[in-house]
């Protein structure tokens, strides 16, 4: 269907797609799953009056964060009771979409237990609920799924069933591989995330208001736990559901058992990180029929890598990717050169436009655009490309040199190395890419980064004579010895401006144990060197013996301006966020920079 919207420029889509409904019709109920577990859902229909032949495209949200809050008596009129989906409800409902919000099993007002961070049982619920929606008289027969983080991955899981009504999904800030994108980036446990996220989920699942209020997204003077469904007038059914949640898994215990990608739970040999990851269920049948728009940002934890993996795996000609200068959920802008107060607006506008194209059947002009959109920090400009990384990207190698320099000349000496004693006081602070992942607000990313690298091993270029754009996934290649059998490597890419101030650009995390080059799952594309993270490929280092350790840094697009310098900073710990490896012993390493063992950084450069 081609309509009047086809000629509107993409940047004006939201303002030229005004609301056409006022108010909503909201009802809630339980749906009984195949195993008897009752799942709580809310249905939001556009408008306050039912009209003949009211049928709408439907957007679904599967959430463990409460589909809706119960409000205490005396709550002021207009108090938001759907903080988890409010931005999407405001965007979609008034523009003619019905919404369905679901408390996943073991959460909110739903019965059942959660035996892991998602499970095959939960994925099965998604299919049953989609089928129920598709049979309702208010459903037009076109269904989309979206949401941020957990909800975004749920969109992947739903699409993997290849239900014919699921036409489009928009995963915002969502993992592709739960193990490496969230729990064990580079094989190192993101300990702070595991701890804090576990505290949040326990507070929500057990309805512990005093703990829940410590997390800004769930703090509200008038919030009184999950909302009961309509039939539960006295809350007695909800009370029974909450008793089920007591048996939910413990996040820390759960994650500590998954030390390798293929390591299973002690109590279930079939429960590995694979079955809680979207990639495991991805299939070309579903990919061919469901259009996917992946949205992430440069400071989106390691989810930006997940976004790249998802996009590279897909074959659907309607796939799209957006990478912005923002954080998890695009809540805060991350460019030090531009204070973007509303980064979410662009991500939301694209979500609406995508659903308008594939659920509403409107001509939005997307077919005339390149599928990849990314923001270059420093240049402060959006760009487009036909693939990610862009085809015009070429790698340029900068070698570690004497006097801690970084340059294009390969080292000529036969024996040269730099000695570095690890410092477990190294950390990335409270304004890092990780803090938002466990529902904490960050206003200015890495505003306190300057001088953090003084405790690290650094290599710095000369002043650039012209602008250099780094866009893609940098690759670090280290030749090193260690006096321990294992260690964790944290490599930071920095921009030093004319005044000498150091800006964080991106980073890579890697556990030396996983250094062996080995193919992983076929649904996880190679970005840089291929590491399986499987237990069979793990190799301890021999102290004093040189090892090659090569891995990619997280994606970025950053303009290093003329007059600036680029620096690589290497640490053996981020004690603010990651587990220490080895714990209780501080490693000492020697990084080689000779003609045979030439440590270097390979930068993806786009020539101007």
Coordinates of C-alpha atoms in Angstrom, one line a residue, residues 64 90 121 218 231 261-262 275 289 550 557 562:
X64 CA 10.1 -9.4 33.4
X90 CA 2.8 7.0 23.6
X121 CA 9.6 -22.7 28.4
X218 CA 11.3 1.5 39.3
X231 CA -10.6 -10.5 37.5
X261 CA 29.9 -20.8 26.5
X262 CA 29.0 -24.6 26.6
X275 CA 19.4 -22.0 25.1
X289 CA 9.7 -13.7 6.5
X550 CA 44.2 -11.2 19.3
X557 CA 32.7 5.6 14.7
X562 CA 43.9 17.1 13.1

